[in-house]
Amino acid sequence: MTHAATMSRDQTATVSAVEDNLIRAHAYAALAMVVISALFGITVAIKMNWPGFLGDTAQLTWGRVRYAHTQGIFFGWLSNAFIAFLYYGVPRLAGRSVSSRSLGWVIFAVWNLVAVVPGWALLLAGYSQPLEWAEFPPIIDAAIILGMLLMVVQFVVPFFRARMSDLYVSGWYFIGGITFTLLAYPVGNFMPEFVSGAEGAAYSGLWIHDAVGLWVTPMAVGIAYYVIPAASGRPIWSHFLSMIGFWLLFFVYPLNGLHHYIFSSIPMDMQKGAIVASVYLGVAVVIVVINLLMTLRNLGGKVAADPALRFVWLGVIFYVAVSLQGSAQALMPFNRFVHFSDWVIGHSHLALLGFASFIAIGGMLYAWRNTVGARYNPHMATWSFWLLTFGLLAMVLDLTIAGMVQGQLWQGTGPWIDSVEASRGYWVTRTLTGIPILLGFFALIGAMTMGQRIGQNDTHSIPTRASKFQDINVYSHAGRNAWLRGAYAVTGIAGIGFFALSFLVLAVWPGREVTATIARTSPETLIAYTESEARGREIYGREGCAYCHSQMIRALPADEQRFGPASEAWETAQDTPQMWGTRRIGPDLSREAGRRTADWQFAHLWNPQSVVPRSNMPSFPWLFNGSARQPTQEGIDVVAYLESLGRNRILAGEAARSGTAGRGMPPELILTAASPDIAARGRDLFAANCSGCHGATGEGDGPAAAALLPHPRNLTQVRLSDARIAEVLWKGVEGSAMPGWSDMPVADLSALAAYVKTLPASVESEPKTAEAVAGAGIYAANCALCHGANGAGDGVSAGVLAPPPSNFQTELPSMDYALGALHNGIPGTGMPRWDTRLSDAEIESVSRYVRTFYEGEAAQ
Amino acid sequence: MIVNIIVICVSLIVAGFLLLRLFVPGARDWFEAPKYRFMRDNAEQSDCDDSKG
C-alpha cells in the first residue's frame, strides 16, 4: 500500500479541504501582486523614454519602481504562485498533509503582509539594498528568511515521514528548492553588506543566479514534472533521467554565479569555472526538457485542449530556450557584446515571465481546477495563454534586437547617448508589449474567478484509474539491494556538499584571491570616502543609479577605450555593498572624478535633459531646494560621491581623468556647410547636444545655463576662428562645464562647427584705427596680465586660471558683449567687473581695443 | 583548477548514475518506481474524489 492509499478517504478529504483555503489565499495574492508588479514594470518601461512620467516624485522615480518591479515579480507573484501549488502538490507527493493549517496562515501573513507589501513600501520610500534580486532592505530579508524557515517546517517536514526512496522527482525539486534557498538567501542578501568590492560582487553574483537557480527553477521544474504526467495521464518518460537532471542542476546552477562578472577583476580562474558550469547547465536542462517533452510525445491534442498543460508545455520550451541562451551568454566571445545590454533584460524576461511564469500559471490552473469550490473558466485561460505568449515573444524579440544594436554601438567610440537614442524605438515597442501581457494576466484572473464553480465531480479531468499502475512490481530486487534505499540520503548529503562547494569556489576562494590581489596591487594609501561622499553613496544606491550606470570597466578594448583602464579589485575595496551593476543605460561611472564640473553635475541631477538634451535619465528634484543652484545636503552628498569615483586610481597615476576631451591637436574640420544637408545636420546636432546649455538659438540661455558657472557662452555675440572652434569642440574648455566632443564623428564635428560659425552673424572685427587703439594703454595696465600684451590670452597669470583668459586673436566679442563683460565681469572665471575701477569711457575704449586683436584664420 | 573540479564532479555524478542503472540488479526498476507510484497515487486521489461525488 502506498502512503496516499493508507490514508482513509475521510482523511484525504480533510487534507484537501485544509489546503484549498490556503491555495486560494496564495493564488489570489499571486494574481493581485502580478498585476501590481506588471504595472510597476510598465511604468519603468514608459520612463525609459519619458522619465518624467507620473511626475518627478521620489517615490515613483525609475530606480525605486524598478526595484519594486523585480522584487514583486519574484516574491509577490512567482513565490505566491509556487506556494499555492505546494499546498496542492506536497500532500499528494508526501502522502501526508502539510504540517499545519495555522502555520499556513502564519506563512501567508509573513510572506505577504510582513515581507512583500511592507517591502514595496520601503523600496518606494527609499529603503533598499542596491543589489540585484536582493533589493528589499535587510529587515525584509529577515522576514523572508523567517518565511522560508516556516516553509521548511510546512512543506519539507511532511516528506521526512515518507519513504524517501519512493519520492517522486517533483518532491525532490520542492525539498531542494526550499532548503537550498533558505541557505543561499542569507548569504546572498547579508554577506555583501559586510564584504566589499570584488569579494562582495562574488557573493552577489552567486545570489543573482541562486535566486533563479535554487528557488524559481526547482519550483517551476517540480511543477512541470507534476502537471505533465498528472494532466496527460502518462507517466514521466524516464524517472532515471529526471534524477540525473535534478542532481546536475543542483550541482552546476550555484556555480554559474560569476558569469555575471566576466572580464571583471574577479580572478579569471573563477570566471572560467562559472563559464564551464554554465555550459554544463545547458546540458542538464536539455536532459530535463527531453524527458518532459518525450512524456508528451503524440499527445498534441491533449496539450492543445488543456490550458494548464499548454501553459506548462510552452514554459518547458521557454526553459530550454532561455537556458541555452544563458549558456551562450556566458561564453566570452558572446558575452563581450551582449553583457550590460537589453539582450540580458530580454533573457531575464524569457526566464521569469516565460519559463517560470508559464509553468507557475499552468500549475496554478491545474491545482485550481481540482479545487472544489473554485471558479475556473478554460476559455479565459486560453485567452490568457495567447495574450501572454504574444506579449512575451514580442518583448523578448524586441529587447534582443535592442541589445544587439546597443552592443554594436558600444564597440565603437561614438557618443554614448547615440546608443540611448538608437534604443528609443525599441523601448517604445517594449512598453507596448506590456499591454498584452497585462491583459493576459487580467484574463488569468478572469479564468480563476469568473468561470463555473468546481464541484466534487469536476476535479481531475484525466480520470486515470489507479488499477492501471497496480501491477508494476518495482521492488522485486529491493530486498537484495536494500542499500539502494539509502542512496537518496547519500545524494542528499552530496547536495548540501554541492551547495557548500559553490560558496567555497565562487565566493570564499575568490574572496581570498581578491584579498591577496588587492594587497599586491593597491597603492599604499587610499583616500577614504568622506562622510559626505559616504552619504552620497547611500543615496546613489537608494535611487537605483547602479541599475543604469555600472562601476566596472571590463578588461575589453571597447570598454577601456571609452572609459579608461579596466577596473582593478582594489578600486572598490572600500565599497560595501559593491555597486558594479549588471546593466548600462547610461555610461560607466568608475572614473567620474574630475570628468565634469560640480555645477554640471548639479544641473544634470536637477534636470538631465538641460545639459544632455537627448538623455533619458530621470530628474532628482528632491535633492534640491527649488533650483539647480540650491542643492540640499543630499544633493551635495551625491555630487561629492560622484566626484570621488575613480579618484584613487587617477591619483595613483594609473588612469587619466576620463572624459570626452580629445588628446593632441584637433582634426582638420571643414567649416563650410557645403550643402543644405550639412547645414541641417549641424543645426540638428546643435539642438541635440548643445542647446541645453547654449540655448536653441545659441544665445547662452539654455535651460541649464543659469545653473552653470561660468554661464555658457552666448555664441551669437562672439566670433571664434575656425581653429578655436575646432579646439573647443575637440577639447572642451578647462574649468567650465563645456566638455570635449572628441567622441563625435569628424564629419559631425565639421557640420556642428560650420553651424556654430554661422551664429555670430553680426559680429564684425574692429579696424585698427587710431580711435580703436586708444585703449591700448588702459589695456596694458589692467588686462595684459591675464590676456597678454597682444591679446593672445598668454599673460603671466594665464597659466593658473581655469577657464583660461580669452585669446582675442581667435575670439572676437561683439562690442555689446565686451562692454557687458567689462562692466559686470564674467562670473565663474577670473574676469572681474571693471566698472568700479574704470570709467564708462575707459571701458568703451578698452572694448574697442580688444576687438582689434582678432586675426581670424590668420591667427593659426 | 576550478574548471577541473567541475568537470570531474559532473563526470562522476553522471557516471555514478549510469553505472548504478546498468550494473546493479533492480536499479532500473528502483529508479523508475516513483513515477508509477506518483501516477497511482494521483489516480487513487482521483478515485477518491470520484467516490465523494
PDB file of N, CA, C and O in Angstrom, chain A residues 2 5 9 12 93 166-167 226 229-230 233 236-240 247 251 273 457 460 464-466 470 472 474 477 481 483-484 498 509, chain B residues 1-3 6 9-10 13 17 20-21 25-26 30-45 47 49-51 53:
ATOM      1  N   THR A   2       0.465   2.192  -0.758  1.00  0.00           N
ATOM      2  CA  THR A   2       1.221   3.448  -0.774  1.00  0.00           C
ATOM      3  C   THR A   2       0.760   4.321   0.382  1.00  0.00           C
ATOM      4  O   THR A   2      -0.252   4.067   1.026  1.00  0.00           O
ATOM      5  N   ALA A   5      -2.502   5.786  -0.198  1.00  0.00           N
ATOM      6  CA  ALA A   5      -3.553   4.795  -0.055  1.00  0.00           C
ATOM      7  C   ALA A   5      -3.824   4.477   1.398  1.00  0.00           C
ATOM      8  O   ALA A   5      -4.925   4.047   1.749  1.00  0.00           O
ATOM      9  N   ARG A   9     -10.267   7.601   3.311  1.00  0.00           N
ATOM     10  CA  ARG A   9     -10.869   8.525   2.365  1.00  0.00           C
ATOM     11  C   ARG A   9     -11.318   9.799   3.082  1.00  0.00           C
ATOM     12  O   ARG A   9     -11.196  10.899   2.556  1.00  0.00           O
ATOM     13  N   THR A  12      -8.308  11.926   3.539  1.00  0.00           N
ATOM     14  CA  THR A  12      -7.917  12.583   2.297  1.00  0.00           C
ATOM     15  C   THR A  12      -8.785  13.796   2.040  1.00  0.00           C
ATOM     16  O   THR A  12      -8.301  14.866   1.672  1.00  0.00           O
ATOM     17  N   LEU A  93       2.311  14.333  -2.913  1.00  0.00           N
ATOM     18  CA  LEU A  93       3.633  13.731  -3.130  1.00  0.00           C
ATOM     19  C   LEU A  93       4.152  13.039  -1.878  1.00  0.00           C
ATOM     20  O   LEU A  93       4.774  11.976  -1.944  1.00  0.00           O
ATOM     21  N   ASP A 166      10.858   6.310  -2.294  1.00  0.00           N
ATOM     22  CA  ASP A 166       9.667   6.363  -3.142  1.00  0.00           C
ATOM     23  C   ASP A 166       9.434   7.743  -3.725  1.00  0.00           C
ATOM     24  O   ASP A 166       8.492   7.945  -4.474  1.00  0.00           O
ATOM     25  N   LEU A 167      10.255   8.679  -3.328  1.00  0.00           N
ATOM     26  CA  LEU A 167       9.927  10.065  -3.611  1.00  0.00           C
ATOM     27  C   LEU A 167      10.012  10.391  -5.097  1.00  0.00           C
ATOM     28  O   LEU A 167      11.022  10.149  -5.752  1.00  0.00           O
ATOM     29  N   TYR A 226       5.194  17.538 -12.227  1.00  0.00           N
ATOM     30  CA  TYR A 226       3.926  17.104 -11.619  1.00  0.00           C
ATOM     31  C   TYR A 226       2.780  17.178 -12.630  1.00  0.00           C
ATOM     32  O   TYR A 226       2.048  16.212 -12.852  1.00  0.00           O
ATOM     33  N   PRO A 229       2.654  14.695 -16.238  1.00  0.00           N
ATOM     34  CA  PRO A 229       2.082  13.348 -16.158  1.00  0.00           C
ATOM     35  C   PRO A 229       0.666  13.336 -15.588  1.00  0.00           C
ATOM     36  O   PRO A 229      -0.183  12.565 -16.046  1.00  0.00           O
ATOM     37  N   ALA A 230       0.420  14.197 -14.603  1.00  0.00           N
ATOM     38  CA  ALA A 230      -0.906  14.165 -13.969  1.00  0.00           C
ATOM     39  C   ALA A 230      -1.990  14.606 -14.952  1.00  0.00           C
ATOM     40  O   ALA A 230      -3.076  14.025 -14.985  1.00  0.00           O
ATOM     41  N   GLY A 233      -1.992  11.984 -18.040  1.00  0.00           N
ATOM     42  CA  GLY A 233      -2.293  10.601 -17.717  1.00  0.00           C
ATOM     43  C   GLY A 233      -1.182   9.640 -18.129  1.00  0.00           C
ATOM     44  O   GLY A 233      -1.370   8.422 -18.103  1.00  0.00           O
ATOM     45  N   ILE A 236       5.963   9.991 -16.396  1.00  0.00           N
ATOM     46  CA  ILE A 236       7.116  10.691 -16.965  1.00  0.00           C
ATOM     47  C   ILE A 236       7.965   9.692 -17.750  1.00  0.00           C
ATOM     48  O   ILE A 236       8.051   8.513 -17.398  1.00  0.00           O
ATOM     49  N   TRP A 237       8.600  10.157 -18.813  1.00  0.00           N
ATOM     50  CA  TRP A 237       9.310   9.258 -19.733  1.00  0.00           C
ATOM     51  C   TRP A 237      10.385   8.460 -18.998  1.00  0.00           C
ATOM     52  O   TRP A 237      10.457   7.241 -19.122  1.00  0.00           O
ATOM     53  N   SER A 238      11.228   9.126 -18.242  1.00  0.00           N
ATOM     54  CA  SER A 238      12.274   8.424 -17.514  1.00  0.00           C
ATOM     55  C   SER A 238      12.528   9.113 -16.188  1.00  0.00           C
ATOM     56  O   SER A 238      13.018  10.246 -16.145  1.00  0.00           O
ATOM     57  N   HIS A 239      12.188   8.428 -15.115  1.00  0.00           N
ATOM     58  CA  HIS A 239      12.477   8.992 -13.796  1.00  0.00           C
ATOM     59  C   HIS A 239      13.979   8.990 -13.530  1.00  0.00           C
ATOM     60  O   HIS A 239      14.502   9.851 -12.812  1.00  0.00           O
ATOM     61  N   PHE A 240      14.658   8.038 -14.159  1.00  0.00           N
ATOM     62  CA  PHE A 240      16.116   7.971 -14.038  1.00  0.00           C
ATOM     63  C   PHE A 240      16.740   9.274 -14.582  1.00  0.00           C
ATOM     64  O   PHE A 240      17.563   9.911 -13.922  1.00  0.00           O
ATOM     65  N   TRP A 247      20.101  16.332 -10.046  1.00  0.00           N
ATOM     66  CA  TRP A 247      21.386  16.476  -9.336  1.00  0.00           C
ATOM     67  C   TRP A 247      22.368  17.328 -10.121  1.00  0.00           C
ATOM     68  O   TRP A 247      23.157  18.072  -9.538  1.00  0.00           O
ATOM     69  N   PHE A 251      23.947  20.797  -8.769  1.00  0.00           N
ATOM     70  CA  PHE A 251      25.402  20.909  -8.697  1.00  0.00           C
ATOM     71  C   PHE A 251      25.893  22.127  -9.472  1.00  0.00           C
ATOM     72  O   PHE A 251      26.679  22.929  -8.966  1.00  0.00           O
ATOM     73  N   GLY A 273      35.550  28.958 -14.364  1.00  0.00           N
ATOM     74  CA  GLY A 273      34.749  27.926 -13.710  1.00  0.00           C
ATOM     75  C   GLY A 273      33.266  28.184 -13.924  1.00  0.00           C
ATOM     76  O   GLY A 273      32.491  27.273 -14.239  1.00  0.00           O
ATOM     77  N   ASN A 457     -17.445  16.555  -8.523  1.00  0.00           N
ATOM     78  CA  ASN A 457     -17.224  15.633  -9.650  1.00  0.00           C
ATOM     79  C   ASN A 457     -16.399  16.237 -10.771  1.00  0.00           C
ATOM     80  O   ASN A 457     -16.084  15.566 -11.744  1.00  0.00           O
ATOM     81  N   HIS A 460      -9.984  16.576 -11.441  1.00  0.00           N
ATOM     82  CA  HIS A 460      -9.219  15.564 -12.162  1.00  0.00           C
ATOM     83  C   HIS A 460      -9.827  15.277 -13.524  1.00  0.00           C
ATOM     84  O   HIS A 460     -10.544  14.313 -13.719  1.00  0.00           O
ATOM     85  N   THR A 464      -7.505   8.808 -14.719  1.00  0.00           N
ATOM     86  CA  THR A 464      -6.643   7.653 -14.929  1.00  0.00           C
ATOM     87  C   THR A 464      -6.785   6.716 -13.746  1.00  0.00           C
ATOM     88  O   THR A 464      -6.447   7.080 -12.627  1.00  0.00           O
ATOM     89  N   ARG A 465      -7.297   5.573 -13.990  1.00  0.00           N
ATOM     90  CA  ARG A 465      -7.595   4.671 -12.880  1.00  0.00           C
ATOM     91  C   ARG A 465      -6.324   4.115 -12.262  1.00  0.00           C
ATOM     92  O   ARG A 465      -5.365   3.781 -12.953  1.00  0.00           O
ATOM     93  N   ALA A 466      -6.347   4.011 -10.963  1.00  0.00           N
ATOM     94  CA  ALA A 466      -5.167   3.529 -10.240  1.00  0.00           C
ATOM     95  C   ALA A 466      -4.790   2.119 -10.658  1.00  0.00           C
ATOM     96  O   ALA A 466      -3.612   1.766 -10.683  1.00  0.00           O
ATOM     97  N   GLN A 470      -1.246  -0.654 -10.973  1.00  0.00           N
ATOM     98  CA  GLN A 470      -1.157  -1.516  -9.786  1.00  0.00           C
ATOM     99  C   GLN A 470      -0.179  -2.659  -9.951  1.00  0.00           C
ATOM    100  O   GLN A 470       0.447  -3.086  -8.995  1.00  0.00           O
ATOM    101  N   ILE A 472       2.649  -3.044 -11.553  1.00  0.00           N
ATOM    102  CA  ILE A 472       4.068  -2.820 -11.823  1.00  0.00           C
ATOM    103  C   ILE A 472       4.854  -3.115 -10.560  1.00  0.00           C
ATOM    104  O   ILE A 472       4.743  -2.403  -9.560  1.00  0.00           O
ATOM    105  N   VAL A 474       7.811  -2.855  -8.732  1.00  0.00           N
ATOM    106  CA  VAL A 474       9.028  -2.068  -8.810  1.00  0.00           C
ATOM    107  C   VAL A 474      10.027  -2.439  -7.718  1.00  0.00           C
ATOM    108  O   VAL A 474      11.139  -1.939  -7.704  1.00  0.00           O
ATOM    109  N   HIS A 477      13.658  -6.318  -6.621  1.00  0.00           N
ATOM    110  CA  HIS A 477      15.044  -6.512  -6.191  1.00  0.00           C
ATOM    111  C   HIS A 477      15.366  -5.733  -4.926  1.00  0.00           C
ATOM    112  O   HIS A 477      16.511  -5.662  -4.525  1.00  0.00           O
ATOM    113  N   ASN A 481      18.963  -5.468  -2.653  1.00  0.00           N
ATOM    114  CA  ASN A 481      19.760  -4.236  -2.704  1.00  0.00           C
ATOM    115  C   ASN A 481      19.171  -3.189  -1.757  1.00  0.00           C
ATOM    116  O   ASN A 481      18.812  -2.085  -2.160  1.00  0.00           O
ATOM    117  N   TRP A 483      20.517  -1.416   0.243  1.00  0.00           N
ATOM    118  CA  TRP A 483      21.312  -0.191   0.360  1.00  0.00           C
ATOM    119  C   TRP A 483      20.886   0.894  -0.620  1.00  0.00           C
ATOM    120  O   TRP A 483      21.140   2.075  -0.423  1.00  0.00           O
ATOM    121  N   LEU A 484      20.182   0.409  -1.690  1.00  0.00           N
ATOM    122  CA  LEU A 484      19.702   1.393  -2.650  1.00  0.00           C
ATOM    123  C   LEU A 484      18.778   2.409  -1.983  1.00  0.00           C
ATOM    124  O   LEU A 484      18.718   3.563  -2.379  1.00  0.00           O
ATOM    125  N   PHE A 498      27.404  20.030  -2.574  1.00  0.00           N
ATOM    126  CA  PHE A 498      27.477  20.853  -3.788  1.00  0.00           C
ATOM    127  C   PHE A 498      27.294  22.325  -3.434  1.00  0.00           C
ATOM    128  O   PHE A 498      27.990  23.209  -3.927  1.00  0.00           O
ATOM    129  N   TRP A 509      36.735  31.338  -1.946  1.00  0.00           N
ATOM    130  CA  TRP A 509      38.028  31.260  -2.635  1.00  0.00           C
ATOM    131  C   TRP A 509      38.335  32.540  -3.429  1.00  0.00           C
ATOM    132  O   TRP A 509      39.412  33.136  -3.284  1.00  0.00           O
TER     133      TRP A 509
ATOM    134  N   MET B   1      41.944  24.949 -12.424  1.00  0.00           N
ATOM    135  CA  MET B   1      41.749  24.243 -11.147  1.00  0.00           C
ATOM    136  C   MET B   1      40.255  24.034 -10.860  1.00  0.00           C
ATOM    137  O   MET B   1      39.782  22.922 -10.728  1.00  0.00           O
ATOM    138  N   ILE B   2      39.517  25.160 -10.806  1.00  0.00           N
ATOM    139  CA  ILE B   2      38.076  25.060 -10.554  1.00  0.00           C
ATOM    140  C   ILE B   2      37.381  24.345 -11.708  1.00  0.00           C
ATOM    141  O   ILE B   2      36.479  23.536 -11.497  1.00  0.00           O
ATOM    142  N   VAL B   3      37.835  24.673 -12.893  1.00  0.00           N
ATOM    143  CA  VAL B   3      37.252  24.023 -14.072  1.00  0.00           C
ATOM    144  C   VAL B   3      37.426  22.511 -13.945  1.00  0.00           C
ATOM    145  O   VAL B   3      36.486  21.734 -14.198  1.00  0.00           O
ATOM    146  N   ILE B   6      34.962  21.032 -11.464  1.00  0.00           N
ATOM    147  CA  ILE B   6      33.597  20.963 -12.000  1.00  0.00           C
ATOM    148  C   ILE B   6      33.467  19.802 -12.993  1.00  0.00           C
ATOM    149  O   ILE B   6      32.520  19.004 -12.912  1.00  0.00           O
ATOM    150  N   CYS B   9      33.554  16.458 -11.116  1.00  0.00           N
ATOM    151  CA  CYS B   9      32.328  16.205 -10.339  1.00  0.00           C
ATOM    152  C   CYS B   9      31.149  15.857 -11.249  1.00  0.00           C
ATOM    153  O   CYS B   9      30.395  14.924 -10.965  1.00  0.00           O
ATOM    154  N   VAL B  10      30.988  16.626 -12.308  1.00  0.00           N
ATOM    155  CA  VAL B  10      29.871  16.347 -13.226  1.00  0.00           C
ATOM    156  C   VAL B  10      30.037  14.948 -13.820  1.00  0.00           C
ATOM    157  O   VAL B  10      29.070  14.169 -13.901  1.00  0.00           O
ATOM    158  N   ILE B  13      29.116  12.351 -11.229  1.00  0.00           N
ATOM    159  CA  ILE B  13      27.667  12.267 -10.973  1.00  0.00           C
ATOM    160  C   ILE B  13      26.998  11.451 -12.077  1.00  0.00           C
ATOM    161  O   ILE B  13      26.249  10.497 -11.808  1.00  0.00           O
ATOM    162  N   PHE B  17      25.421   7.556 -11.739  1.00  0.00           N
ATOM    163  CA  PHE B  17      24.040   7.198 -12.057  1.00  0.00           C
ATOM    164  C   PHE B  17      23.990   6.112 -13.142  1.00  0.00           C
ATOM    165  O   PHE B  17      23.240   5.131 -13.025  1.00  0.00           O
ATOM    166  N   LEU B  20      25.213   2.693 -11.874  1.00  0.00           N
ATOM    167  CA  LEU B  20      24.204   2.137 -10.974  1.00  0.00           C
ATOM    168  C   LEU B  20      23.070   1.506 -11.785  1.00  0.00           C
ATOM    169  O   LEU B  20      22.630   0.376 -11.519  1.00  0.00           O
ATOM    170  N   ARG B  21      22.632   2.259 -12.780  1.00  0.00           N
ATOM    171  CA  ARG B  21      21.485   1.776 -13.558  1.00  0.00           C
ATOM    172  C   ARG B  21      21.853   0.560 -14.396  1.00  0.00           C
ATOM    173  O   ARG B  21      21.059  -0.383 -14.548  1.00  0.00           O
ATOM    174  N   PRO B  25      21.522  -4.876 -10.160  1.00  0.00           N
ATOM    175  CA  PRO B  25      20.234  -5.523 -10.450  1.00  0.00           C
ATOM    176  C   PRO B  25      19.089  -4.791  -9.746  1.00  0.00           C
ATOM    177  O   PRO B  25      19.203  -4.429  -8.589  1.00  0.00           O
ATOM    178  N   GLY B  26      18.081  -4.545 -10.485  1.00  0.00           N
ATOM    179  CA  GLY B  26      16.900  -3.902  -9.910  1.00  0.00           C
ATOM    180  C   GLY B  26      16.967  -2.400  -9.859  1.00  0.00           C
ATOM    181  O   GLY B  26      15.974  -1.750  -9.534  1.00  0.00           O
ATOM    182  N   TRP B  30      14.025   0.339  -9.693  1.00  0.00           N
ATOM    183  CA  TRP B  30      14.069   1.192  -8.495  1.00  0.00           C
ATOM    184  C   TRP B  30      14.059   2.663  -8.884  1.00  0.00           C
ATOM    185  O   TRP B  30      13.373   3.474  -8.276  1.00  0.00           O
ATOM    186  N   PHE B  31      14.813   2.985  -9.917  1.00  0.00           N
ATOM    187  CA  PHE B  31      14.838   4.374 -10.363  1.00  0.00           C
ATOM    188  C   PHE B  31      13.477   4.806 -10.906  1.00  0.00           C
ATOM    189  O   PHE B  31      13.063   5.948 -10.726  1.00  0.00           O
ATOM    190  N   GLU B  32      12.807   3.909 -11.580  1.00  0.00           N
ATOM    191  CA  GLU B  32      11.550   4.285 -12.234  1.00  0.00           C
ATOM    192  C   GLU B  32      10.339   4.158 -11.318  1.00  0.00           C
ATOM    193  O   GLU B  32       9.253   4.644 -11.645  1.00  0.00           O
ATOM    194  N   ALA B  33      10.528   3.505 -10.167  1.00  0.00           N
ATOM    195  CA  ALA B  33       9.382   3.243  -9.293  1.00  0.00           C
ATOM    196  C   ALA B  33       8.592   4.495  -8.912  1.00  0.00           C
ATOM    197  O   ALA B  33       7.356   4.495  -8.976  1.00  0.00           O
ATOM    198  N   PRO B  34       9.271   5.578  -8.531  1.00  0.00           N
ATOM    199  CA  PRO B  34       8.489   6.730  -8.046  1.00  0.00           C
ATOM    200  C   PRO B  34       7.491   7.260  -9.067  1.00  0.00           C
ATOM    201  O   PRO B  34       6.433   7.756  -8.695  1.00  0.00           O
ATOM    202  N   LYS B  35       7.820   7.160 -10.350  1.00  0.00           N
ATOM    203  CA  LYS B  35       6.884   7.751 -11.312  1.00  0.00           C
ATOM    204  C   LYS B  35       5.597   6.932 -11.382  1.00  0.00           C
ATOM    205  O   LYS B  35       4.519   7.494 -11.593  1.00  0.00           O
ATOM    206  N   TYR B  36       5.706   5.619 -11.194  1.00  0.00           N
ATOM    207  CA  TYR B  36       4.488   4.801 -11.190  1.00  0.00           C
ATOM    208  C   TYR B  36       3.690   5.027  -9.910  1.00  0.00           C
ATOM    209  O   TYR B  36       2.473   5.052  -9.907  1.00  0.00           O
ATOM    210  N   ARG B  37       4.453   5.170  -8.810  1.00  0.00           N
ATOM    211  CA  ARG B  37       3.752   5.432  -7.561  1.00  0.00           C
ATOM    212  C   ARG B  37       3.019   6.768  -7.635  1.00  0.00           C
ATOM    213  O   ARG B  37       1.888   6.905  -7.185  1.00  0.00           O
ATOM    214  N   PHE B  38       3.686   7.739  -8.247  1.00  0.00           N
ATOM    215  CA  PHE B  38       3.063   9.059  -8.399  1.00  0.00           C
ATOM    216  C   PHE B  38       1.767   8.944  -9.200  1.00  0.00           C
ATOM    217  O   PHE B  38       0.722   9.487  -8.815  1.00  0.00           O
ATOM    218  N   MET B  39       1.826   8.196 -10.312  1.00  0.00           N
ATOM    219  CA  MET B  39       0.641   8.066 -11.151  1.00  0.00           C
ATOM    220  C   MET B  39      -0.467   7.309 -10.413  1.00  0.00           C
ATOM    221  O   MET B  39      -1.647   7.659 -10.512  1.00  0.00           O
ATOM    222  N   ARG B  40      -0.045   6.302  -9.662  1.00  0.00           N
ATOM    223  CA  ARG B  40      -1.044   5.500  -8.954  1.00  0.00           C
ATOM    224  C   ARG B  40      -1.713   6.342  -7.854  1.00  0.00           C
ATOM    225  O   ARG B  40      -2.937   6.337  -7.706  1.00  0.00           O
ATOM    226  N   ASP B  41      -0.892   7.085  -7.112  1.00  0.00           N
ATOM    227  CA  ASP B  41      -1.453   7.934  -6.055  1.00  0.00           C
ATOM    228  C   ASP B  41      -2.377   8.991  -6.645  1.00  0.00           C
ATOM    229  O   ASP B  41      -3.421   9.303  -6.088  1.00  0.00           O
ATOM    230  N   ASN B  42      -1.944   9.520  -7.767  1.00  0.00           N
ATOM    231  CA  ASN B  42      -2.749  10.549  -8.415  1.00  0.00           C
ATOM    232  C   ASN B  42      -4.097   9.983  -8.843  1.00  0.00           C
ATOM    233  O   ASN B  42      -5.151  10.603  -8.662  1.00  0.00           O
ATOM    234  N   ALA B  43      -4.034   8.776  -9.399  1.00  0.00           N
ATOM    235  CA  ALA B  43      -5.257   8.124  -9.840  1.00  0.00           C
ATOM    236  C   ALA B  43      -6.134   7.753  -8.646  1.00  0.00           C
ATOM    237  O   ALA B  43      -7.360   7.896  -8.685  1.00  0.00           O
ATOM    238  N   GLU B  44      -5.488   7.292  -7.575  1.00  0.00           N
ATOM    239  CA  GLU B  44      -6.257   6.937  -6.376  1.00  0.00           C
ATOM    240  C   GLU B  44      -6.944   8.160  -5.797  1.00  0.00           C
ATOM    241  O   GLU B  44      -8.072   8.097  -5.323  1.00  0.00           O
ATOM    242  N   GLN B  45      -6.215   9.260  -5.829  1.00  0.00           N
ATOM    243  CA  GLN B  45      -6.808  10.503  -5.352  1.00  0.00           C
ATOM    244  C   GLN B  45      -8.035  10.834  -6.188  1.00  0.00           C
ATOM    245  O   GLN B  45      -9.059  11.269  -5.693  1.00  0.00           O
ATOM    246  N   ASP B  47      -9.850   8.615  -7.854  1.00  0.00           N
ATOM    247  CA  ASP B  47     -10.897   7.669  -7.468  1.00  0.00           C
ATOM    248  C   ASP B  47     -11.586   8.125  -6.200  1.00  0.00           C
ATOM    249  O   ASP B  47     -12.798   8.074  -6.045  1.00  0.00           O
ATOM    250  N   ASP B  49     -11.785  11.144  -5.023  1.00  0.00           N
ATOM    251  CA  ASP B  49     -12.638  12.302  -5.275  1.00  0.00           C
ATOM    252  C   ASP B  49     -13.938  11.875  -5.955  1.00  0.00           C
ATOM    253  O   ASP B  49     -14.997  12.389  -5.661  1.00  0.00           O
ATOM    254  N   ASP B  50     -13.783  10.919  -6.883  1.00  0.00           N
ATOM    255  CA  ASP B  50     -14.970  10.438  -7.589  1.00  0.00           C
ATOM    256  C   ASP B  50     -15.971   9.844  -6.599  1.00  0.00           C
ATOM    257  O   ASP B  50     -17.174  10.066  -6.698  1.00  0.00           O
ATOM    258  N   SER B  51     -15.406   9.087  -5.646  1.00  0.00           N
ATOM    259  CA  SER B  51     -16.303   8.411  -4.705  1.00  0.00           C
ATOM    260  C   SER B  51     -17.030   9.415  -3.821  1.00  0.00           C
ATOM    261  O   SER B  51     -18.133   9.183  -3.371  1.00  0.00           O
ATOM    262  N   GLY B  53     -18.118  12.183  -4.822  1.00  0.00           N
ATOM    263  CA  GLY B  53     -19.281  12.701  -5.550  1.00  0.00           C
ATOM    264  C   GLY B  53     -20.398  11.688  -5.537  1.00  0.00           C
ATOM    265  O   GLY B  53     -21.541  12.055  -5.736  1.00  0.00           O
TER     266      GLY B  53
END
